[in-house]
XYZ file of C-alpha atoms in Angstrom:
426
model
C -0.054 0.015 -0.079
C 1.441 3.528 -1.058
C 2.417 5.742 1.702
C -0.310 8.232 1.820
C 2.036 10.942 3.300
C 4.002 10.742 0.016
C 1.302 11.846 -2.423
C -0.179 14.950 -0.104
C 1.755 17.775 -1.933
C 1.323 16.306 -5.390
C -2.596 15.646 -4.765
C -2.880 19.308 -3.614
C -0.996 20.513 -6.772
C -3.320 18.492 -8.918
C -6.195 19.635 -7.556
C -7.545 16.468 -5.871
C -6.453 16.982 -2.166
C -6.973 14.513 0.354
C -6.014 14.296 3.996
C -4.844 11.942 6.891
C -5.848 11.697 10.421
C -2.965 11.963 12.880
C -4.280 9.933 15.821
C -2.395 11.498 18.936
C -3.433 9.396 21.836
C -2.279 6.443 24.001
C -5.512 5.453 25.264
C -6.167 1.759 24.454
C -10.014 2.386 23.495
C -9.107 5.248 21.124
C -6.246 3.261 19.369
C -8.764 0.010 19.277
C -11.556 2.321 17.968
C -9.255 3.848 15.114
C -8.086 0.496 14.358
C -11.394 -1.071 13.923
C -12.448 1.449 11.718
C -9.263 1.109 9.657
C -10.115 -2.631 9.638
C -13.608 -1.786 7.955
C -11.862 0.618 5.455
C -9.556 -1.439 3.632
C -7.982 1.676 1.887
C -7.110 3.366 5.100
C -3.598 3.828 6.298
C -3.519 4.484 10.008
C -1.199 7.388 11.262
C -0.628 7.087 15.101
C 1.807 9.553 16.778
C 3.337 9.906 20.014
C 4.584 13.090 21.767
C 7.731 13.544 23.473
C 6.326 14.174 26.779
C 4.006 11.107 26.295
C 6.677 8.807 25.409
C 10.440 8.880 25.059
C 13.596 6.939 26.138
C 12.596 7.224 29.993
C 9.189 6.379 29.587
C 7.302 9.421 29.609
C 3.902 10.000 31.215
C 2.740 6.755 29.957
C 5.821 4.814 31.180
C 6.254 3.739 27.535
C 9.427 4.048 25.618
C 9.385 4.314 21.852
C 9.644 0.509 21.139
C 6.917 -0.313 23.795
C 4.690 2.099 22.408
C 4.949 0.601 19.102
C 4.469 -2.726 20.506
C 1.319 -1.543 22.594
C -0.118 -0.340 19.200
C 0.461 -3.432 17.162
C -0.848 -5.969 19.924
C -4.236 -4.112 19.445
C -3.861 -4.214 15.725
C -3.008 -7.909 15.999
C -6.215 -8.657 18.045
C -8.246 -6.506 15.579
C -6.916 -8.013 12.448
C -5.008 -4.878 11.091
C -1.626 -5.533 9.305
C 1.184 -3.624 10.831
C 2.068 -2.265 7.179
C -1.021 -0.244 7.343
C 0.131 1.734 10.352
C 2.592 4.728 10.220
C 4.101 5.726 13.325
C 4.966 9.342 13.731
C 6.632 11.374 16.563
C 5.597 14.614 17.713
C 7.451 17.612 18.998
C 10.674 15.482 19.078
C 13.248 17.849 20.723
C 14.419 19.210 23.827
C 10.708 19.945 25.472
C 10.685 17.550 28.295
C 14.039 18.773 29.495
C 13.671 22.589 28.916
C 14.459 23.424 32.319
C 17.987 21.849 31.881
C 20.975 23.681 30.128
C 20.896 23.268 26.274
C 23.681 21.203 26.004
C 21.896 18.608 28.386
C 18.578 18.953 26.961
C 19.663 18.545 23.226
C 21.893 15.601 24.131
C 18.735 13.853 25.441
C 16.615 14.856 22.571
C 19.049 13.354 20.045
C 18.799 10.114 22.174
C 15.275 10.533 21.947
C 14.844 10.711 18.185
C 17.394 8.043 17.880
C 15.104 5.809 20.062
C 12.140 6.789 18.024
C 13.813 5.874 14.659
C 15.293 2.697 15.958
C 11.736 1.590 17.074
C 10.220 2.061 13.919
C 8.829 5.627 13.841
C 9.255 6.957 10.187
C 7.378 10.635 10.662
C 9.429 12.871 12.671
C 8.336 16.100 13.650
C 11.522 17.950 14.443
C 10.805 20.887 17.119
C 13.590 22.536 18.733
C 11.730 25.799 19.189
C 11.806 25.974 22.988
C 14.140 27.851 24.978
C 16.159 25.785 27.563
C 17.638 27.035 31.208
C 18.849 30.362 30.696
C 17.325 31.136 27.401
C 14.418 33.178 25.861
C 11.163 31.150 25.996
C 11.150 31.422 22.085
C 14.337 30.915 20.172
C 15.197 32.810 16.687
C 15.036 31.022 13.387
C 18.649 30.069 12.972
C 19.044 28.700 16.556
C 15.812 26.414 15.883
C 16.933 25.357 12.625
C 20.449 24.323 13.496
C 19.208 22.450 16.669
C 16.836 20.704 14.257
C 19.568 19.494 12.112
C 21.115 17.936 15.173
C 18.123 16.048 15.742
C 18.019 15.250 11.974
C 21.337 13.987 11.982
C 20.560 11.491 14.565
C 17.373 10.498 12.981
C 19.623 9.761 9.633
C 22.098 7.857 11.400
C 19.573 5.555 13.394
C 17.634 5.145 10.144
C 20.643 4.273 8.134
C 21.974 1.782 10.809
C 18.460 0.160 11.116
C 17.773 -0.226 7.377
C 14.553 0.180 5.314
C 12.944 3.266 4.333
C 14.404 6.742 5.356
C 11.804 8.831 7.810
C 10.088 11.781 6.626
C 10.394 15.211 8.264
C 8.046 17.710 9.583
C 9.578 21.201 10.547
C 8.057 24.175 12.102
C 6.020 24.704 15.331
C 3.651 27.710 15.489
C 1.464 25.796 18.069
C 1.501 25.873 21.934
C 3.977 23.486 23.663
C 2.507 20.039 23.921
C -0.461 19.724 26.149
C -2.238 22.673 24.945
C -2.879 26.373 26.033
C -4.299 27.019 29.666
C -6.425 29.832 29.151
C -9.370 31.450 27.302
C -8.438 32.320 23.759
C -9.675 35.604 22.488
C -7.803 36.493 19.752
C -5.800 34.027 17.399
C -4.189 34.988 14.349
C -2.749 32.571 11.592
C 1.272 32.585 10.929
C 2.121 35.173 8.906
C 3.088 33.983 5.359
C 6.325 35.912 5.704
C 7.177 33.863 8.900
C 6.651 30.531 7.319
C 8.632 31.593 4.205
C 11.567 32.381 6.655
C 11.076 29.050 8.597
C 11.199 27.094 5.066
C 13.956 29.004 3.886
C 16.167 29.058 6.905
C 15.803 25.280 7.502
C 16.688 24.702 3.711
C 19.954 26.645 4.198
C 21.044 25.108 7.234
C 20.182 21.653 6.109
C 22.353 22.313 2.985
C 25.076 23.845 4.783
C 25.217 20.909 7.192
C 25.210 18.258 4.123
C 21.534 17.331 4.704
C 20.163 18.466 1.406
C 19.020 15.059 0.477
C 17.252 14.596 3.978
C 15.437 18.117 3.514
C 13.799 16.573 0.356
C 12.183 14.333 2.681
C 10.648 17.341 4.508
C 6.637 16.926 3.649
C 5.171 19.549 5.682
C 5.578 22.635 7.772
C 3.506 23.287 11.377
C 2.182 26.525 10.964
C -0.777 28.304 12.771
C -3.858 28.093 10.380
C -6.037 29.922 12.963
C -7.298 26.904 15.004
C -6.917 26.443 18.777
C -8.709 25.335 21.726
C -8.225 26.404 25.212
C -9.919 25.202 28.673
C -13.305 26.660 28.037
C -13.456 27.626 24.327
C -12.454 26.683 20.679
C -11.669 28.998 17.913
C -13.115 27.889 14.671
C -11.014 27.932 11.364
C -11.592 30.720 9.046
C -10.276 30.026 5.583
C -10.170 33.615 4.335
C -8.007 34.448 7.306
C -4.912 32.120 6.134
C -5.488 32.801 2.381
C -1.885 34.280 2.145
C -0.459 31.244 4.095
C -2.091 29.000 1.780
C -0.861 30.761 -1.337
C 2.753 30.376 -0.124
C 2.375 26.497 -1.009
C 2.144 27.529 -4.611
C 5.864 28.366 -4.578
C 6.658 25.294 -2.586
C 5.152 22.313 -4.782
C 6.720 19.581 -2.572
C 5.053 20.902 0.868
C 2.065 21.165 2.560
C 0.985 22.162 6.164
C 0.403 20.057 9.393
C -2.391 21.667 11.456
C -2.053 20.851 15.068
C -5.048 21.339 17.736
C -7.688 20.647 15.236
C -9.713 19.171 18.038
C -13.283 20.074 18.255
C -13.467 21.617 14.590
C -16.646 20.982 12.809
C -16.476 18.672 9.808
C -17.035 21.434 7.329
C -14.065 23.297 8.865
C -11.817 20.142 8.687
C -12.889 19.560 5.107
C -11.755 23.421 4.256
C -8.336 22.903 6.078
C -7.387 19.825 4.181
C -8.687 21.565 0.870
C -6.536 24.692 1.663
C -3.277 22.918 2.162
C -3.475 21.527 5.637
C -4.017 17.802 4.892
C -2.375 16.549 8.224
C -5.099 16.669 10.872
C -3.895 16.010 14.387
C -6.365 14.920 17.030
C -5.908 13.818 20.525
C -7.762 15.366 23.562
C -11.119 15.748 21.277
C -10.915 11.820 21.605
C -10.832 11.501 24.776
C -12.968 14.300 25.535
C -15.515 12.114 23.730
C -14.415 9.058 25.699
C -15.015 11.148 28.905
C -18.323 12.190 27.826
C -19.537 8.308 27.139
C -18.101 7.509 30.431
C -19.588 9.895 32.476
C -23.120 9.528 30.687
C -22.598 5.831 31.508
C -21.975 6.855 34.874
C -25.005 8.735 35.317
C -27.012 5.964 33.821
C -25.609 3.475 36.299
C -26.327 5.785 39.085
C -30.060 5.712 37.760
C -30.291 2.114 37.064
C -28.184 -0.141 39.153
C -29.411 0.008 43.038
C -26.092 -0.511 44.673
C -23.793 1.454 42.194
C -23.976 4.649 44.015
C -24.110 8.296 42.836
C -21.826 9.085 40.205
C -19.251 6.535 41.357
C -16.610 7.145 38.547
C -16.902 10.887 38.570
C -16.359 11.131 42.261
C -13.278 8.511 41.907
C -11.840 10.787 39.190
C -12.074 13.665 41.473
C -10.444 11.889 44.395
C -7.612 10.787 41.845
C -7.217 14.227 40.519
C -6.811 15.812 43.708
C -4.471 13.405 45.075
C -1.904 13.952 42.174
C -2.663 17.393 40.724
C 0.669 17.677 38.693
C -1.405 17.122 35.311
C -3.910 20.071 35.755
C -2.916 22.356 38.815
C -0.741 24.763 36.600
C -2.827 24.297 33.541
C -6.369 25.475 35.252
C -7.005 28.775 36.978
C -9.869 30.499 38.982
C -12.113 29.723 41.796
C -12.588 26.289 43.377
C -15.734 25.767 41.538
C -14.062 26.863 38.283
C -11.413 24.280 39.010
C -13.751 21.307 39.717
C -15.823 21.962 36.355
C -12.265 22.330 34.503
C -10.852 19.205 36.231
C -13.914 17.390 34.555
C -15.016 18.973 31.596
C -12.188 21.193 30.380
C -11.736 20.981 26.419
C -7.885 20.703 27.304
C -9.238 17.330 28.722
C -6.324 16.793 31.424
C -8.368 14.457 33.219
C -6.918 11.873 30.008
C -3.690 11.591 32.063
C -5.591 9.860 34.660
C -7.513 7.108 33.254
C -4.519 4.959 33.518
C -4.286 5.312 37.263
C -5.017 2.063 38.904
C -7.815 3.591 41.059
C -9.383 5.091 37.925
C -9.117 1.712 35.824
C -10.731 -0.031 38.843
C -13.702 2.319 38.713
C -14.036 2.337 34.946
C -14.126 -1.537 35.168
C -16.796 -1.705 37.671
C -19.082 0.667 35.705
C -18.609 -1.439 32.478
C -19.353 -4.572 34.448
C -22.342 -3.345 36.115
C -24.039 -2.194 32.961
C -22.574 -5.288 30.783
C -26.008 -6.790 29.899
C -28.122 -4.228 30.974
C -30.536 -2.841 28.338
C -30.272 1.039 28.713
C -33.852 2.225 27.716
C -33.433 4.582 24.654
C -35.070 7.514 26.853
C -32.010 7.409 29.329
C -29.563 7.316 26.202
C -31.270 10.506 24.923
C -30.924 12.180 28.418
C -27.598 11.305 29.248
C -25.805 10.274 25.958
C -27.459 12.375 23.124
C -24.232 12.192 21.168
C -24.592 8.362 20.635
C -27.188 6.684 18.683
C -29.888 5.703 21.356
C -30.499 2.265 19.675
C -27.208 1.105 21.305
C -28.659 1.245 24.552
C -30.907 -1.640 24.471
C -27.992 -4.061 23.347
C -26.514 -3.566 26.933
C -23.013 -3.233 25.639
C -21.462 -0.529 27.561
C -18.190 -0.978 25.314
C -19.886 -0.682 21.979
C -21.331 2.749 23.352
C -17.693 3.898 24.274
C -16.248 2.948 20.701
C -19.326 4.660 19.223
C -18.647 8.001 21.010
C -14.885 7.941 19.891
C -15.783 6.899 16.608
C -18.187 9.563 15.667
C -15.463 11.990 16.184
C -13.201 10.154 13.753
C -16.131 10.007 11.116
C -15.922 13.762 10.939
C -11.955 13.468 10.154
C -12.491 10.621 7.766
C -15.084 12.447 5.747
C -12.939 15.662 5.825
C -9.846 13.584 4.559
C -12.062 12.429 1.467
C -13.387 15.978 1.053
C -16.771 15.332 2.269
C -18.033 18.448 4.159
C -21.912 17.026 4.294
C-alpha cells in the first residue's frame, strides 16, 4: 500500500487534495476504535503519533519507551486483524521540550537520544521541534538557532535510520503551536501564521540543512507546522476561518513539495476540517478531542448506572476521578485557573481534557472496570440514552454493551475526520 504522506503535496497541486488523520493518543480504547475503523475501510492507512512528553527513552508520562509504544499499538492491531504495514508511526514535537528546564547542551543531548530511540523503534514520520528555550534562554528562540538544533536532531535520525535499514524517515518542521499539552487559558484572539514567517522558517531550514550536508534529508521534509487559526483552550474553541489564512495557503504554490500540518484541530466542525484539507492543511492532528468524547461517554454511563443499578452509588466514577485528580494534581494544577468551583468544572469538563492523564491510574481503572461490569448485559432504555448520551445513537442502549457505546462515541469524532480527509463536508 502506497504511503499516503508521500502524495499529499502532489494531490494538492493536481487539484485533488486528500487528508490523513493523525491520532495523537495512547488510550487503548481510542487506539482500538481507530484500528477497528481502519479494518472496515481497507483503503485506510492509519497514522498514530506519540509526543515527546508522552513517550520517550525514559518512559514519558505513559511509562512507555518508543519501542514499547509501537508494541502496544501492534498488539491491539493484531487482535483486531489490522496488518502492521497499514500503520504509520509518527513522533510529535521531538526535541528538548521534556528537558527544557536543563541547560541546552544536556537537553539537546537527551533529545538526540530520544530521536534515535524513536527511529530505531520504527517511527518513520518525525516532527523536528527545537523551538523552545532551555535553562537561561528566551522562551522562544530565533529561526537560526531552531534550525541548527533541528539539524542536530535530523542527523541523529538519519544515522539511526541508515543503521536500522529500511525506508528513511520523512520530516515535519516548524512549530507555530503551543507546547505539547495545549494552552491553559481562554483564547480571545488568534491569528494565523504570517506568510512571511512561514517563508522564513522554510528558507532557514533549507539553507542550514544544505550547509550541514543534509540536502537529501531536507528533500524528505513533507510538511511545515504553522498556525492556521485553529485552537482550543480550557473553555473555548477557535473555529477555522479560511479567508484569514489565504496568504499562508498561497505560499504553498511556491513550494510544490510541501503541505502544512495542522495541530490542535480538536473540536473543529466537519466543514472546517474539510476546508483545512482543501486549503493545504491535509495532516489533521487530533488527541484531546478523542479522549474528551470518551470521557463524555463514560460520564454518561456513570449517570445511567446511578439511575439504574441499585448498589452502584451516585456518580461513582466521577467521584473517584475527582479524588484521583486531587491526590495527584501535577497534570492539571498549573493549567487550570480560577475559583474552586471553576477548577472542579475544568478538572472534569475542560476542552483541554487533562483528565486524560488519569485514566491509566489503577484506582481510575478499577472504577471504569466496575462501571462497565455493572452495565454489561443491562439494556439501557432509549430514553436514558437520549438524556445522558445524546451524542451516541440511542438504539445502542438496549443491547447492553457499554463497550460498544464507548467505541461509538470516539468513532463519531473520527468519522468527521475521515469525511474531511475524503473531501466530504456534508
